[in-house]
DNA sequence: ACATTTGTTGGTCTACATTTC
DNA sequence: CGAAATGTAGACCAACAAATG
């Protein structure tokens, strides 16, 4: 069929192969698609031509196009849905560094999530005490990859506090949540594996998935939990290997699963033999946390718990509770990515936990966050403000007419930085638009209040 | 062809497919191969039947076997060579945790490589001074992913000392060498990519490659350098994307490339547009180091330089010198794996460098290592002892009759732990057997001397 | 309810380059 | 040196399953 017959045919994307002869077909197609996405020629949500049509147009085999698409899908650029078509991923172009705050000088930051910093004084105090001891320098020697036994014992106490009983030999120290995720994902998944996640997800998972070639499959959120029917179906048909989930104060929606939802999800995890990566980052916020999934499906769940939010951002330490079947692989992953977690910081964390100071710090944070949440509710209570009143951030569903991106820009123009849903979106992302408000990030309640006021004005005007 | 006709045909591996109907063919084959390797049924160096023969035997298509083999090759279990056949990788079964020292209590450790620990006192001293300052707690807040500017400036000084000029915006802080390797490999390579390495290589690279599905292609060592003809050929035919190389005191052979070898390799890297991961871990050992490859092929080389050996094992900090083209991807990798390097330790390192204490520490280490090398040469000088006299470990080529493994066991039985070549082997491994002696690991020179004596006895007896 | 559209995936075919003999 | 052995890789085909209308 001559190429001409496509001239007046509406095709949303018309790549032109250069055919240098060097590069294989499928790679050239993939490369061009990637380039056109990154250049902005194809934007989030755009629909690509059906694989068969594209194959016809380019005069190549269907599988060659499929292969090209798969490359891009693994990088998280596009997402295909059988029967519907292939779309540019919703999050494309919104994946900035997690801590990027360049040009934020005159902005009130409700975007990037910082923990409260006042309690860092306790850390310094503990460090000073530590350095008075004669044998400190032993901390600076190589120890076990998983962490020194004394550190893992402190981890045991910490995890117990979060509602999980794990012996020290099944605890791994890592360098913070993101690092523990990296360890778990590299150790337990391979390129091409599929991992289910909520349709809005902590961006760190998206980054890792893109780098590792792990394909994320979005599961719609329903009343704080996941839509288990969809998840079950994904397991049945898509060969999903595992699930990343955060039952307490889910990032970014700040939703917490109730007991029923946990039980049902745990049942599904057991029944489908899913690998479950449970993120307990914000569990410390609840004075009486519900049992983690790792307690309900202990054979399947890897429990990730960082201290960076609960204690201090500078303490790059997380504890990983490992089920027996994955313990060896996870320890190997920790070895391959870190050799060992920063031992000085591990020692400080250990002492904070053992001395009881950790609890005190957490209680102070909870108190301050309650106040900040009250403020937030006072200002934005009339709008659709989701999340619990102890949270470190809240989720603001936007009135019709706003996209996350447009609201982000409008707020920014008025001097407030927030993060729109696109940054958290996985796949095509059919979710109600919203923005995350990191209410713990401003240095003072006054500053938070100013930011909230500006947002209220913006919402009321529009 | 009936299966029977193979009954009296010598085939080194005869898998039996269960064909549950669930698992695809190629995966079942791969799974069974992996199981038989891990169970020890197939040992290092064993030859597998040709793919065509196996395909005939199993009555499947050639490509199906090829696909199965590829899965295992990506995990580093086997390695195929066109024209020759497919073999079980030499290192299979020798990949232990890098710091595993369980049951080593009554053994003199010349196995795992520890840096000298005396200089940790300077670190403690610096920490104490740091904690006297009023504004320490600011260090514990989130900063830039790549590292605070002041830290990167110290990194600039550090790298300059190693012979490399890089502006701070092209320096990335990571959590040590292994971590920087993990960052570079996840950020710049994808599953299935091929990376050339010397036939004997730092095991950390093997671990990462196995996890990430990066395929390592061994390049024979020749008089301290790499066989550039073979490397060039690999580039031409195998589509090698990059190269991991360590020109100074290569781990494990302790060889250092001379100027000519560096220039020739740099030329090849430029000509073939290779990505070069240069490991400068031990460059600090040379009082007047030769220019790194990153200085000779600055567009292509990522320079990795940890302080863990030069300063203190407990300081999990490395500096990565990034060429412009890879800077963004590498920063993204650091973000995805760590969010940020441990800031407290980064601060200490920065102060050690800026105060000049770092130089003093390094000089002390060099002095002690010279003494230990003299000792080593005195005891083992009559044997084939490779490496330079400033090294942190030496390479002992074994007399005929020994395998690395057997020597390891014999030494262990006499109370000395050494690491045999198999632990460092990549691919089939046609190298002269040897063992690495980590002469910096014993706590004292006396202990080292005892260990060396035991080894000499072992060598002289056999 | 059923045919059509559409993405996914396992298996197959062919060309090619190197090593061995 | 050339033929046979051998591994590698891109492209192709066909079966399948979900979504759509």
Short mmCIF file of N, CA and C in Angstrom, two decimals, chain A residues 394-456:
data_model
loop_
_atom_site.label_atom_id
_atom_site.label_comp_id
_atom_site.label_asym_id
_atom_site.label_seq_id
_atom_site.Cartn_x
_atom_site.Cartn_y
_atom_site.Cartn_z
N UNK A 394 -1.94 17.34 53.21
CA UNK A 394 -3.36 17.08 52.93
C UNK A 394 -3.58 17.13 51.44
N UNK A 395 -4.69 16.59 51.03
CA UNK A 395 -5.02 16.51 49.61
C UNK A 395 -6.24 17.37 49.34
N UNK A 396 -6.08 18.30 48.43
CA UNK A 396 -7.16 19.22 48.11
C UNK A 396 -7.71 18.89 46.74
N UNK A 397 -8.92 18.37 46.70
CA UNK A 397 -9.54 18.11 45.41
C UNK A 397 -9.97 19.44 44.82
N UNK A 398 -9.72 19.60 43.53
CA UNK A 398 -9.95 20.90 42.90
C UNK A 398 -11.36 21.00 42.34
N UNK A 399 -11.92 22.20 42.42
CA UNK A 399 -13.22 22.43 41.78
C UNK A 399 -13.08 22.23 40.27
N UNK A 400 -14.20 21.95 39.60
CA UNK A 400 -14.15 21.72 38.15
C UNK A 400 -13.49 22.90 37.43
N UNK A 401 -12.80 22.59 36.40
CA UNK A 401 -12.15 23.64 35.63
C UNK A 401 -10.65 23.68 35.84
N UNK A 402 -10.20 23.24 37.00
CA UNK A 402 -8.76 23.24 37.27
C UNK A 402 -8.13 21.93 36.85
N UNK A 403 -6.97 22.03 36.25
CA UNK A 403 -6.12 20.84 36.21
C UNK A 403 -5.10 21.03 37.31
N UNK A 404 -4.45 19.95 37.70
CA UNK A 404 -3.44 20.10 38.74
C UNK A 404 -2.38 21.10 38.31
N UNK A 405 -1.99 20.97 37.06
CA UNK A 405 -0.94 21.81 36.52
C UNK A 405 -1.33 23.28 36.52
N UNK A 406 -2.54 23.54 36.09
CA UNK A 406 -2.96 24.95 36.00
C UNK A 406 -3.09 25.55 37.40
N UNK A 407 -3.57 24.74 38.33
CA UNK A 407 -3.68 25.27 39.70
C UNK A 407 -2.30 25.51 40.28
N UNK A 408 -1.40 24.58 40.00
CA UNK A 408 -0.03 24.74 40.47
C UNK A 408 0.54 26.07 40.00
N UNK A 409 0.33 26.35 38.72
CA UNK A 409 0.87 27.60 38.16
C UNK A 409 0.22 28.82 38.76
N UNK A 410 -1.10 28.75 38.89
CA UNK A 410 -1.82 29.91 39.45
C UNK A 410 -1.38 30.17 40.89
N UNK A 411 -1.21 29.10 41.64
CA UNK A 411 -0.79 29.27 43.04
C UNK A 411 0.63 29.82 43.08
N UNK A 412 1.45 29.30 42.22
CA UNK A 412 2.83 29.74 42.16
C UNK A 412 2.91 31.23 41.87
N UNK A 413 2.06 31.68 40.96
CA UNK A 413 2.03 33.10 40.60
C UNK A 413 1.69 33.96 41.80
N UNK A 414 0.96 33.38 42.74
CA UNK A 414 0.61 34.15 43.93
C UNK A 414 1.58 33.93 45.08
N UNK A 415 2.55 33.09 44.85
CA UNK A 415 3.57 32.93 45.89
C UNK A 415 3.44 31.68 46.74
N UNK A 416 2.68 30.68 46.26
CA UNK A 416 2.60 29.41 46.99
C UNK A 416 2.93 28.26 46.05
N UNK A 417 3.81 27.41 46.52
CA UNK A 417 4.12 26.23 45.72
C UNK A 417 3.31 25.05 46.23
N UNK A 418 2.56 24.41 45.35
CA UNK A 418 1.89 23.15 45.69
C UNK A 418 2.23 22.14 44.60
N UNK A 419 1.92 20.87 44.83
CA UNK A 419 2.20 19.83 43.84
C UNK A 419 0.89 19.28 43.28
N UNK A 420 0.70 19.39 41.98
CA UNK A 420 -0.50 18.90 41.33
C UNK A 420 -0.50 17.38 41.17
N UNK A 421 -1.67 16.84 40.94
CA UNK A 421 -1.82 15.38 40.90
C UNK A 421 -0.97 14.72 39.83
N UNK A 422 -0.68 15.47 38.74
CA UNK A 422 0.07 14.84 37.65
C UNK A 422 1.42 14.31 38.12
N UNK A 423 2.00 14.98 39.11
CA UNK A 423 3.30 14.51 39.61
C UNK A 423 3.21 13.13 40.25
N UNK A 424 2.00 12.80 40.68
CA UNK A 424 1.82 11.53 41.39
C UNK A 424 1.12 10.48 40.54
N UNK A 425 0.73 10.90 39.32
CA UNK A 425 -0.10 10.03 38.50
C UNK A 425 0.69 8.88 37.91
N UNK A 426 0.07 7.73 37.89
CA UNK A 426 0.64 6.57 37.22
C UNK A 426 -0.29 6.18 36.09
N UNK A 427 0.26 5.97 34.92
CA UNK A 427 -0.56 5.58 33.78
C UNK A 427 -1.40 6.73 33.27
N UNK A 428 -2.48 6.38 32.60
CA UNK A 428 -3.34 7.39 32.00
C UNK A 428 -3.93 8.33 33.04
N UNK A 429 -4.16 7.80 34.22
CA UNK A 429 -4.57 8.64 35.33
C UNK A 429 -5.96 9.23 35.19
N UNK A 430 -6.97 8.38 35.35
CA UNK A 430 -8.31 8.93 35.38
C UNK A 430 -8.70 9.14 36.83
N UNK A 431 -8.28 10.27 37.36
CA UNK A 431 -8.55 10.59 38.77
C UNK A 431 -9.09 12.00 38.86
N UNK A 432 -9.81 12.29 39.93
CA UNK A 432 -10.28 13.67 40.11
C UNK A 432 -9.09 14.54 40.46
N UNK A 433 -8.92 15.64 39.73
CA UNK A 433 -7.75 16.50 39.93
C UNK A 433 -7.65 17.01 41.36
N UNK A 434 -6.44 17.09 41.82
CA UNK A 434 -6.21 17.61 43.16
C UNK A 434 -4.77 18.07 43.30
N UNK A 435 -4.48 18.68 44.44
CA UNK A 435 -3.09 19.06 44.72
C UNK A 435 -2.75 18.64 46.13
N UNK A 436 -1.46 18.39 46.34
CA UNK A 436 -1.02 18.05 47.69
C UNK A 436 -0.50 19.30 48.39
N UNK A 437 -0.90 19.47 49.62
CA UNK A 437 -0.43 20.60 50.41
C UNK A 437 0.47 20.07 51.52
N UNK A 438 1.75 20.34 51.42
CA UNK A 438 2.70 19.85 52.42
C UNK A 438 2.70 20.82 53.59
N UNK A 439 1.78 20.61 54.51
CA UNK A 439 1.58 21.62 55.57
C UNK A 439 2.69 21.60 56.61
N UNK A 440 3.55 20.62 56.55
CA UNK A 440 4.65 20.60 57.51
C UNK A 440 5.88 21.35 57.00
N UNK A 441 5.87 21.70 55.72
CA UNK A 441 7.07 22.29 55.16
C UNK A 441 7.38 23.73 55.57
N UNK A 442 6.38 24.62 55.69
CA UNK A 442 6.72 25.98 56.11
C UNK A 442 7.39 26.00 57.47
N UNK A 443 8.31 26.94 57.61
CA UNK A 443 9.09 26.99 58.84
C UNK A 443 8.22 27.30 60.06
N UNK A 444 7.17 28.07 59.84
CA UNK A 444 6.37 28.49 60.99
C UNK A 444 4.89 28.37 60.65
N UNK A 445 4.08 28.34 61.70
CA UNK A 445 2.63 28.30 61.48
C UNK A 445 2.17 29.58 60.78
N UNK A 446 2.83 30.68 61.09
CA UNK A 446 2.46 31.95 60.44
C UNK A 446 2.62 31.84 58.93
N UNK A 447 3.72 31.28 58.56
CA UNK A 447 3.96 31.17 57.13
C UNK A 447 2.94 30.24 56.48
N UNK A 448 2.67 29.15 57.15
CA UNK A 448 1.65 28.23 56.65
C UNK A 448 0.33 28.96 56.47
N UNK A 449 -0.02 29.76 57.47
CA UNK A 449 -1.29 30.46 57.46
C UNK A 449 -1.37 31.41 56.26
N UNK A 450 -0.28 32.09 56.01
CA UNK A 450 -0.27 32.98 54.85
C UNK A 450 -0.49 32.20 53.56
N UNK A 451 0.18 31.08 53.47
CA UNK A 451 0.03 30.25 52.29
C UNK A 451 -1.40 29.78 52.12
N UNK A 452 -1.98 29.33 53.18
CA UNK A 452 -3.36 28.84 53.13
C UNK A 452 -4.32 29.95 52.72
N UNK A 453 -4.05 31.14 53.25
CA UNK A 453 -4.89 32.29 52.89
C UNK A 453 -4.83 32.57 51.39
N UNK A 454 -3.63 32.52 50.87
CA UNK A 454 -3.48 32.78 49.43
C UNK A 454 -4.23 31.72 48.61
N UNK A 455 -4.16 30.47 49.06
CA UNK A 455 -4.85 29.42 48.33
C UNK A 455 -6.36 29.62 48.41
N UNK A 456 -6.85 29.99 49.60
CA UNK A 456 -8.29 30.19 49.74
C UNK A 456 -8.77 31.29 48.80
#
